[in-house]
Coordinates of C-alpha atoms and ligand atoms in Angstrom, one line a residue:
M1 CA 0.0 0.0 0.0
S2 CA 1.3 3.4 -0.8
E3 CA 2.6 5.5 2.1
L4 CA 0.4 8.3 0.8
I5 CA -2.7 6.4 1.8
Y6 CA -4.1 6.8 5.3
K7 CA -5.5 3.8 6.9
N8 CA -6.8 3.7 10.5
K9 CA -5.8 0.5 12.3
N10 CA -7.7 -1.8 14.7
V11 CA -5.6 -1.6 17.9
F12 CA -5.7 -5.4 18.1
D13 CA -3.6 -5.5 14.9
A14 CA -0.8 -3.4 16.2
P15 CA -1.0 -3.1 20.0
G16 CA 2.0 -1.4 21.8
E17 CA 4.0 -3.6 24.1
G18 CA 1.9 -4.7 27.2
E19 CA -1.0 -2.4 26.0
L20 CA -3.6 -5.2 25.8
E21 CA -2.9 -6.2 29.4
K22 CA -2.9 -2.6 30.6
A23 CA -6.3 -2.1 28.9
Q24 CA -7.7 -5.1 30.7
S25 CA -6.6 -3.9 34.1
Y26 CA -7.7 -0.3 33.3
A27 CA -11.2 -1.8 32.5
E28 CA -11.4 -3.4 35.9
G29 CA -11.0 0.0 37.6
Y30 CA -13.4 1.5 35.2
K31 CA -16.1 -1.1 35.9
S32 CA -15.7 -0.5 39.7
F33 CA -16.2 3.2 39.1
L34 CA -19.3 2.6 37.0
D35 CA -20.8 0.3 39.7
A36 CA -20.2 3.0 42.3
S37 CA -21.5 5.8 40.1
K38 CA -25.0 5.1 38.8
T39 CA -26.0 8.8 39.2
E40 CA -24.2 12.1 38.9
R41 CA -24.2 12.5 42.7
E42 CA -22.7 9.1 43.2
A43 CA -20.1 9.7 40.5
V44 CA -19.0 12.9 42.2
R45 CA -18.9 11.1 45.6
E46 CA -16.8 8.3 44.1
A47 CA -14.5 10.7 42.3
I48 CA -13.8 12.6 45.5
R49 CA -13.2 9.3 47.4
L50 CA -10.6 8.3 44.7
A51 CA -9.2 11.8 44.5
E52 CA -8.6 11.9 48.3
E53 CA -6.9 8.5 48.0
H54 CA -4.5 10.1 45.5
G55 CA -3.7 13.0 47.8
F56 CA -6.2 15.6 46.5
V57 CA -7.6 18.1 49.1
P58 CA -10.5 20.5 49.0
I59 CA -9.5 23.8 47.4
T60 CA -10.3 25.7 50.6
D61 CA -7.8 23.6 52.6
A62 CA -5.1 23.9 49.9
A63 CA -5.4 27.7 49.7
R64 CA -5.0 28.0 53.5
H65 CA -2.0 25.7 53.7
D66 CA -0.1 27.3 50.8
G67 CA -0.6 30.8 52.1
A68 CA 0.8 33.6 50.0
A69 CA 2.1 31.3 47.3
R70 CA -1.5 30.2 46.9
F71 CA -0.9 26.9 45.2
A72 CA 2.5 25.4 44.8
P73 CA 3.3 23.5 41.6
G74 CA 2.1 19.9 42.0
A75 CA -0.7 20.9 44.5
K76 CA -3.7 18.6 44.0
I77 CA -7.0 20.2 44.7
Y78 CA -10.7 19.6 44.1
K79 CA -13.9 21.6 44.4
P80 CA -17.4 20.0 44.4
I81 CA -20.3 21.9 43.0
G82 CA -23.6 21.1 44.8
G83 CA -22.6 17.5 45.1
K84 CA -23.4 17.0 41.4
A85 CA -20.4 18.4 39.6
L86 CA -16.7 18.5 40.4
F87 CA -13.5 20.4 39.4
L88 CA -10.1 19.0 40.1
A89 CA -6.7 20.5 39.3
V90 CA -3.0 19.6 39.6
I91 CA -1.1 22.9 39.6
G92 CA 1.5 23.1 36.9
K93 CA 5.1 24.5 36.9
L94 CA 3.8 27.6 35.1
P95 CA 1.3 29.6 37.1
P96 CA -2.4 28.8 36.2
R97 CA -2.9 32.3 34.7
E98 CA -0.6 31.2 31.9
G99 CA -3.3 28.8 30.8
V100 CA -4.5 25.3 31.7
N101 CA -5.1 22.0 30.0
I102 CA -8.7 20.9 30.6
A103 CA -10.5 17.6 30.2
G104 CA -14.2 18.1 30.5
A105 CA -16.6 15.2 30.8
H106 CA -20.1 14.8 32.2
V107 CA -21.4 12.5 34.8
D108 CA -25.1 12.7 34.3
S109 CA -26.8 10.0 32.1
P110 CA -30.2 9.5 30.6
R111 CA -32.7 8.0 33.1
L112 CA -36.2 8.2 34.6
D113 CA -36.5 10.8 37.3
L114 CA -39.4 10.5 39.8
K115 CA -41.8 13.4 39.6
Q116 CA -42.1 15.7 42.6
L117 CA -45.4 14.0 43.6
P118 CA -44.8 10.6 42.2
L119 CA -46.8 8.2 44.3
Y120 CA -50.3 7.0 43.3
E121 CA -52.3 3.8 43.2
D122 CA -54.4 2.3 40.4
G123 CA -55.9 -1.1 39.8
E124 CA -54.8 -2.2 43.3
M125 CA -51.2 -1.4 42.6
A126 CA -48.9 1.4 43.7
F127 CA -46.8 3.3 41.2
F128 CA -44.3 6.1 40.9
K129 CA -44.8 8.6 38.1
T130 CA -41.6 9.6 36.2
H131 CA -40.3 12.4 34.0
Y132 CA -37.6 11.1 31.8
Y133 CA -34.2 12.9 31.8
G134 CA -32.2 13.3 28.6
G135 CA -32.7 11.7 25.2
I136 CA -34.2 8.3 25.7
K137 CA -36.0 5.9 23.4
K138 CA -38.9 5.2 25.7
Y139 CA -39.6 1.6 24.5
Q140 CA -36.2 0.6 25.9
W141 CA -37.1 1.4 29.5
V142 CA -40.0 -1.0 29.9
T143 CA -39.7 -4.5 31.4
L144 CA -36.2 -4.2 32.7
P145 CA -35.2 -4.2 36.4
L146 CA -34.7 -0.7 37.7
A147 CA -32.9 0.5 40.8
L148 CA -33.7 3.7 42.6
H149 CA -30.9 6.1 43.5
G150 CA -30.9 9.6 44.9
V151 CA -31.6 11.9 47.8
V152 CA -34.5 13.2 49.8
A153 CA -33.8 16.6 51.4
K154 CA -35.8 17.2 54.5
T155 CA -36.9 20.5 56.0
D156 CA -34.7 19.9 59.1
G157 CA -31.7 20.1 56.8
S158 CA -30.9 16.4 56.8
V159 CA -30.5 14.6 53.5
V160 CA -31.5 10.9 53.2
D161 CA -29.5 8.9 50.7
I162 CA -31.4 6.2 48.9
S163 CA -30.0 3.3 46.8
I164 CA -32.2 0.3 46.4
G165 CA -32.2 -2.4 43.8
E166 CA -28.5 -3.0 43.2
Q167 CA -27.9 -5.7 45.8
E168 CA -29.1 -9.3 45.3
D169 CA -31.4 -9.2 48.3
E170 CA -32.9 -5.8 47.4
P171 CA -36.1 -5.5 45.4
V172 CA -36.1 -4.0 41.9
F173 CA -38.8 -2.0 40.2
F174 CA -40.0 -1.9 36.6
V175 CA -42.3 -0.3 34.0
S176 CA -44.7 -2.8 32.4
D177 CA -45.4 -3.4 28.7
L178 CA -48.4 -4.9 26.9
L179 CA -48.4 -8.6 26.1
P180 CA -47.9 -9.2 22.4
H181 CA -51.2 -11.1 22.3
L182 CA -53.0 -7.9 22.9
G183 CA -50.6 -5.7 21.0
R184 CA -52.3 -5.4 17.7
E185 CA -53.1 -1.7 18.0
Q186 CA -49.8 -0.9 19.7
N187 CA -47.9 -2.6 16.9
K188 CA -49.4 -0.2 14.4
K189 CA -47.8 2.8 16.2
T190 CA -44.4 4.1 15.4
L191 CA -41.5 3.5 17.9
G192 CA -41.8 7.1 19.0
E193 CA -45.5 7.0 19.6
A194 CA -46.0 3.5 21.1
F195 CA -44.8 4.6 24.5
T196 CA -45.6 8.0 26.0
G197 CA -43.8 9.8 28.8
E198 CA -46.8 9.5 31.0
Q199 CA -46.9 5.7 30.6
L200 CA -43.4 5.3 32.1
N201 CA -44.9 4.6 35.5
I202 CA -42.9 2.4 37.8
L203 CA -44.7 -0.5 39.6
I204 CA -43.6 -0.4 43.3
G205 CA -46.1 -2.5 45.3
T206 CA -49.2 -4.5 45.3
K207 CA -49.8 -5.3 49.0
P208 CA -52.4 -3.2 50.7
A209 CA -52.4 -1.7 54.2
G210 CA -55.4 -1.8 56.5
G211 CA -58.7 -3.4 55.5
E212 CA -60.9 -3.4 52.4
K213 CA -62.9 -0.3 53.6
D214 CA -59.7 1.9 53.9
T215 CA -58.9 4.3 51.1
D216 CA -55.5 4.8 49.5
R217 CA -54.4 1.6 51.1
F218 CA -51.9 0.5 48.4
K219 CA -50.3 3.9 48.5
T220 CA -50.3 3.9 52.3
A221 CA -48.6 0.5 52.4
V222 CA -45.7 1.9 50.4
L223 CA -45.5 5.0 52.5
E224 CA -45.4 2.9 55.7
L225 CA -42.4 1.0 54.3
L226 CA -40.6 4.2 53.3
S227 CA -41.3 5.8 56.6
A228 CA -39.9 2.8 58.5
K229 CA -36.8 2.5 56.3
Y230 CA -36.0 6.1 55.5
G231 CA -38.1 8.2 57.9
I232 CA -39.8 10.1 55.1
A233 CA -43.4 10.9 54.4
E234 CA -45.2 11.7 51.1
E235 CA -44.6 15.4 51.4
D236 CA -40.8 14.8 51.4
F237 CA -40.9 13.8 47.7
L238 CA -41.4 17.5 47.0
S239 CA -37.7 18.0 47.8
A240 CA -36.3 14.8 46.5
E241 CA -34.2 13.8 43.5
L242 CA -34.8 10.2 42.9
E243 CA -33.6 8.5 39.7
A244 CA -34.6 5.1 38.3
V245 CA -31.7 3.6 36.5
P246 CA -31.0 0.1 35.1
A247 CA -30.3 -2.2 38.0
G248 CA -27.1 -4.3 37.9
R249 CA -23.4 -4.1 37.4
A250 CA -21.1 -3.3 34.5
R251 CA -20.3 -6.6 32.8
D252 CA -17.7 -7.9 30.3
A253 CA -19.4 -8.6 27.0
G254 CA -18.4 -10.9 24.2
F255 CA -16.7 -14.3 24.5
D256 CA -13.4 -12.5 24.3
K257 CA -14.5 -10.0 27.0
S258 CA -13.3 -7.2 24.7
L259 CA -16.3 -5.0 25.5
I260 CA -18.1 -3.7 28.6
L261 CA -21.8 -3.6 28.7
A262 CA -22.9 -1.0 31.2
Y263 CA -25.3 1.8 32.1
G264 CA -23.8 5.2 31.7
H265 CA -20.7 4.9 29.4
D266 CA -22.0 8.2 28.2
D267 CA -20.2 9.9 29.7
R268 CA -18.7 8.1 32.7
S269 CA -16.2 6.3 30.3
C270 CA -14.6 9.7 29.7
A271 CA -15.2 11.0 33.2
Y272 CA -13.2 8.0 34.5
A273 CA -10.5 8.5 31.9
A274 CA -10.2 12.2 32.8
L275 CA -10.0 11.3 36.5
K276 CA -7.5 8.5 36.2
A277 CA -5.3 10.5 33.9
M278 CA -5.2 13.2 36.6
F279 CA -4.4 10.7 39.3
D280 CA -1.6 9.2 37.3
L281 CA 0.2 12.5 36.6
D282 CA 3.8 12.3 37.7
G283 CA 4.5 15.4 39.7
A284 CA 3.6 18.9 38.4
P285 CA 2.8 19.1 34.7
E286 CA 4.1 22.0 32.7
K287 CA 0.7 23.7 32.7
T288 CA -2.0 23.2 35.3
A289 CA -4.2 20.2 34.5
V290 CA -7.9 20.7 35.1
C291 CA -10.6 18.0 35.2
V292 CA -14.2 19.0 34.9
L293 CA -16.9 16.6 35.7
A294 CA -20.1 18.4 34.7
D295 CA -23.7 17.7 35.3
K296 CA -26.8 18.5 33.1
E297 CA -25.0 17.8 29.8
E298 CA -27.9 15.6 28.7
I299 CA -30.4 18.4 29.1
G300 CA -28.4 21.3 27.7
S301 CA -25.7 22.0 30.3
E302 CA -27.9 24.6 32.0
G303 CA -27.9 25.5 35.7
V304 CA -25.3 25.9 38.4
T305 CA -23.9 22.4 37.9
G306 CA -23.9 22.5 34.1
S307 CA -20.9 23.5 32.0
K308 CA -22.5 26.8 31.0
S309 CA -22.3 27.9 34.6
Q310 CA -20.1 30.8 35.7
I311 CA -19.0 28.6 38.6
F312 CA -16.2 27.5 36.2
E313 CA -15.0 31.1 35.9
S314 CA -15.1 31.3 39.6
F315 CA -13.0 28.1 40.0
I316 CA -10.4 29.3 37.5
A317 CA -10.3 32.7 39.3
E318 CA -9.5 30.8 42.5
L319 CA -6.5 29.2 40.6
T320 CA -5.3 32.2 38.8
G321 CA -5.7 34.7 41.7
G322 CA -8.6 36.7 40.4
V323 CA -11.2 37.2 37.7
D324 CA -8.9 39.7 36.0
F325 CA -6.6 36.8 35.1
T326 CA -9.3 34.3 34.2
L327 CA -10.1 35.5 30.6
K328 CA -6.4 35.7 29.8
C329 CA -6.0 32.2 31.2
F330 CA -8.8 30.9 28.9
E331 CA -7.0 32.4 25.9
N332 CA -4.0 30.3 26.6
S333 CA -5.9 27.2 27.6
F334 CA -6.9 24.0 25.8
C335 CA -9.9 21.8 26.4
V336 CA -10.7 18.3 25.3
S337 CA -14.5 18.0 25.6
A338 CA -14.2 14.3 26.6
D339 CA -17.5 12.8 25.5
V340 CA -18.6 9.6 23.8
C341 CA -19.2 9.3 20.1
N342 CA -21.2 6.7 18.2
A343 CA -19.4 3.6 17.0
F344 CA -20.3 2.1 13.6
D345 CA -23.0 -0.6 14.1
P346 CA -23.4 -3.0 11.2
N347 CA -27.0 -3.6 12.3
F348 CA -27.7 0.0 11.4
P349 CA -25.2 0.9 8.6
D350 CA -27.5 3.4 6.9
V351 CA -27.0 6.1 9.4
S352 CA -23.2 6.2 9.2
E353 CA -20.9 7.3 6.4
K354 CA -18.3 4.5 6.5
N355 CA -15.3 6.6 5.8
N356 CA -16.0 8.9 8.7
A357 CA -17.5 6.6 11.3
A358 CA -15.7 5.5 14.5
R359 CA -15.0 1.8 14.8
L360 CA -14.8 -0.2 17.9
N361 CA -11.2 -1.0 18.9
H362 CA -9.8 1.8 16.8
G363 CA -9.1 4.0 19.8
M364 CA -10.2 7.4 21.0
G365 CA -12.8 9.0 18.7
V366 CA -11.9 12.6 17.8
M367 CA -14.7 14.8 16.5
K368 CA -13.6 18.0 14.8
F369 CA -17.2 19.1 14.9
T370 CA -20.6 17.9 16.2
G371 CA -23.9 19.7 15.7
S372 CA -26.5 18.9 13.1
G373 CA -27.4 19.9 9.5
G374 CA -24.7 22.2 8.3
K375 CA -22.6 21.7 11.4
S376 CA -25.1 23.9 13.2
G377 CA -24.5 24.4 16.9
S378 CA -20.9 23.1 16.7
S379 CA -17.8 24.9 17.8
D380 CA -15.8 23.1 15.1
A381 CA -12.2 22.8 16.2
S382 CA -9.6 24.4 13.9
A383 CA -7.3 22.5 11.6
E384 CA -4.3 23.7 13.6
T385 CA -5.8 22.2 16.8
V386 CA -6.3 18.8 15.0
A387 CA -2.7 18.9 13.7
R388 CA -1.4 19.5 17.2
L389 CA -3.5 16.6 18.5
R390 CA -2.2 14.3 15.7
K391 CA 1.4 15.1 16.8
L392 CA 0.7 14.7 20.5
F393 CA -1.1 11.4 20.1
A394 CA 1.5 10.0 17.7
E395 CA 4.3 10.9 20.2
N396 CA 2.4 9.3 23.1
G397 CA 1.2 6.0 21.5
V398 CA -2.4 7.0 21.6
A399 CA -4.6 5.1 19.1
W400 CA -7.3 7.4 17.8
Q401 CA -9.6 7.9 14.9
M402 CA -11.4 10.8 13.3
T403 CA -15.2 10.5 13.4
E404 CA -18.5 12.4 13.0
L405 CA -21.9 11.8 14.4
G406 CA -23.6 9.9 11.5
K407 CA -24.3 10.8 7.9
V408 CA -24.9 14.4 6.9
D409 CA -28.5 15.4 7.7
Q410 CA -29.1 12.2 9.5
G411 CA -29.5 13.8 12.9
G412 CA -26.9 15.2 15.2
G413 CA -26.0 16.2 18.7
G414 CA -23.7 18.3 20.9
T415 CA -21.5 18.2 23.9
I416 CA -20.0 20.7 26.3
A417 CA -17.4 21.6 23.7
K418 CA -19.1 24.8 22.5
Y419 CA -19.6 26.1 26.0
M420 CA -15.9 25.8 26.7
A421 CA -15.0 27.2 23.3
N422 CA -17.4 30.2 23.8
R423 CA -15.2 31.1 26.8
G424 CA -12.3 31.6 24.4
I425 CA -10.8 28.2 25.1
E426 CA -9.4 26.2 22.2
T427 CA -11.6 23.1 22.4
I428 CA -12.1 19.8 20.6
D429 CA -14.4 16.8 21.1
A430 CA -12.9 13.4 21.7
G431 CA -13.9 10.3 23.6
V432 CA -15.0 6.7 23.6
P433 CA -17.0 5.3 20.7
V434 CA -20.2 3.6 22.0
I435 CA -22.7 1.1 20.6
S436 CA -26.4 1.7 21.6
M437 CA -25.7 5.1 23.1
H438 CA -28.3 6.3 25.5
A439 CA -29.8 2.8 25.8
P440 CA -30.2 1.4 29.3
W441 CA -27.2 -0.8 28.6
E442 CA -24.5 0.7 26.3
A443 CA -21.4 -1.1 25.0
A444 CA -17.9 0.2 24.7
A445 CA -14.6 -1.5 23.8
K446 CA -12.0 -1.8 26.6
L447 CA -9.2 -0.7 24.2
D448 CA -11.1 2.5 23.3
C449 CA -11.7 3.3 27.0
Y450 CA -8.0 2.8 27.7
M451 CA -6.9 4.8 24.7
T452 CA -9.2 7.7 25.7
Y453 CA -7.4 7.6 29.1
K454 CA -4.0 7.7 27.3
G455 CA -5.2 10.6 25.1
I456 CA -6.3 12.7 28.0
A457 CA -3.1 11.9 29.9
A458 CA -1.1 13.2 27.0
I459 CA -3.2 16.4 26.9
Y460 CA -2.7 17.0 30.7
G461 CA 0.9 16.1 30.7
K462 CA 2.5 17.3 27.5
N463 CA 0.1 19.5 25.6
R464 CA 1.5 23.0 24.7
Ligands
MN1 MN1 -22.3 12.6 26.4
MN2 MN1 -25.5 11.8 25.8

């Protein structure tokens, strides 16, 4: 083959020395992270636990200890935002105002949130009403075991943590579907119409309290159980965030165990890569490395914990020594918007354009642009940025591939990239190619997860 021809390789065909083994052990750590992180709150809690194990301290403590010097090179700090987003940094040899290298991932995933008044009974059964979060295909969320995770904030200031449905001896919950025998009318509907949001009601109990003459006795029975176990009453749901997610652990998939089937690869595969790369930094990098674990990406990155929030400016100001330096810092910064992309699926070849589709096991997927239609809504990284990444990845043994989100005019999507780029930060999208993205169980290749970690490590450590 002519040297002029570009051909992207399957990593299995040319793995670096020891890389396949390293990818396997990386995957074990990643699966543990997934199992501990079924929600954004849990992901932040687990990230902090791991960060503290690696010597990171809350930013308030670090500032006090380092006094006038503020943060010494190599200082490891973190700052949680409302328990649902997290910033971490390893201070570089250059002061942070000279620019930072950022990896920004998100830790929220599509799911069924409970409504604020979720509990009702019908047909001698008790249910929770839900309001789905993020882009789901509703038919995928029926007849599978669901676990409930989240918090109930009470007026006395206490917060009750809830996680039920993950352990073998705990009950699970589910949304019912119609039996095919009576599905004649349902079958005539389109996929998008066959299930409505208001039908995604979770069955939670069938045993009544009291006697036949009592009212609301199925609802009451559930409330009695919740009161005994969690000390909450129905009114407390008003200030609760409870999320129904697929119950169960991340599993190896395929005879060769080359894949991981799990809930929430989008975007915890990149969140874990961004974290792990930060933990594995050897001393102070040249420029300060910043890891952003954002919330609310799946619903538009709005709010305090989303990546549009000025809380990021506030955090950078803490690093640079003031807001005056923050914009200048952004100008000299780089951000990889670490988010998943879609992997080519031969079951659905028509939505992809083969020359520009990510393949499983071909490494980290880089997207120069996202958006839809004529690249609408994309920050579109510059050619120079891509060239720099090509060089950086080549020098650091990072297997990667260029990709785009499906055929032209097939659909589209976005990430946090544009919100970072709009700050004046040079930004590009890159992350793990995923099969069945946004399904309750998504699949990703271990090699691609590992290569994404390597790619982010290169960006933290050696970029610019
Ligand atoms: Mn994502
Ligand atoms: Mn997503």
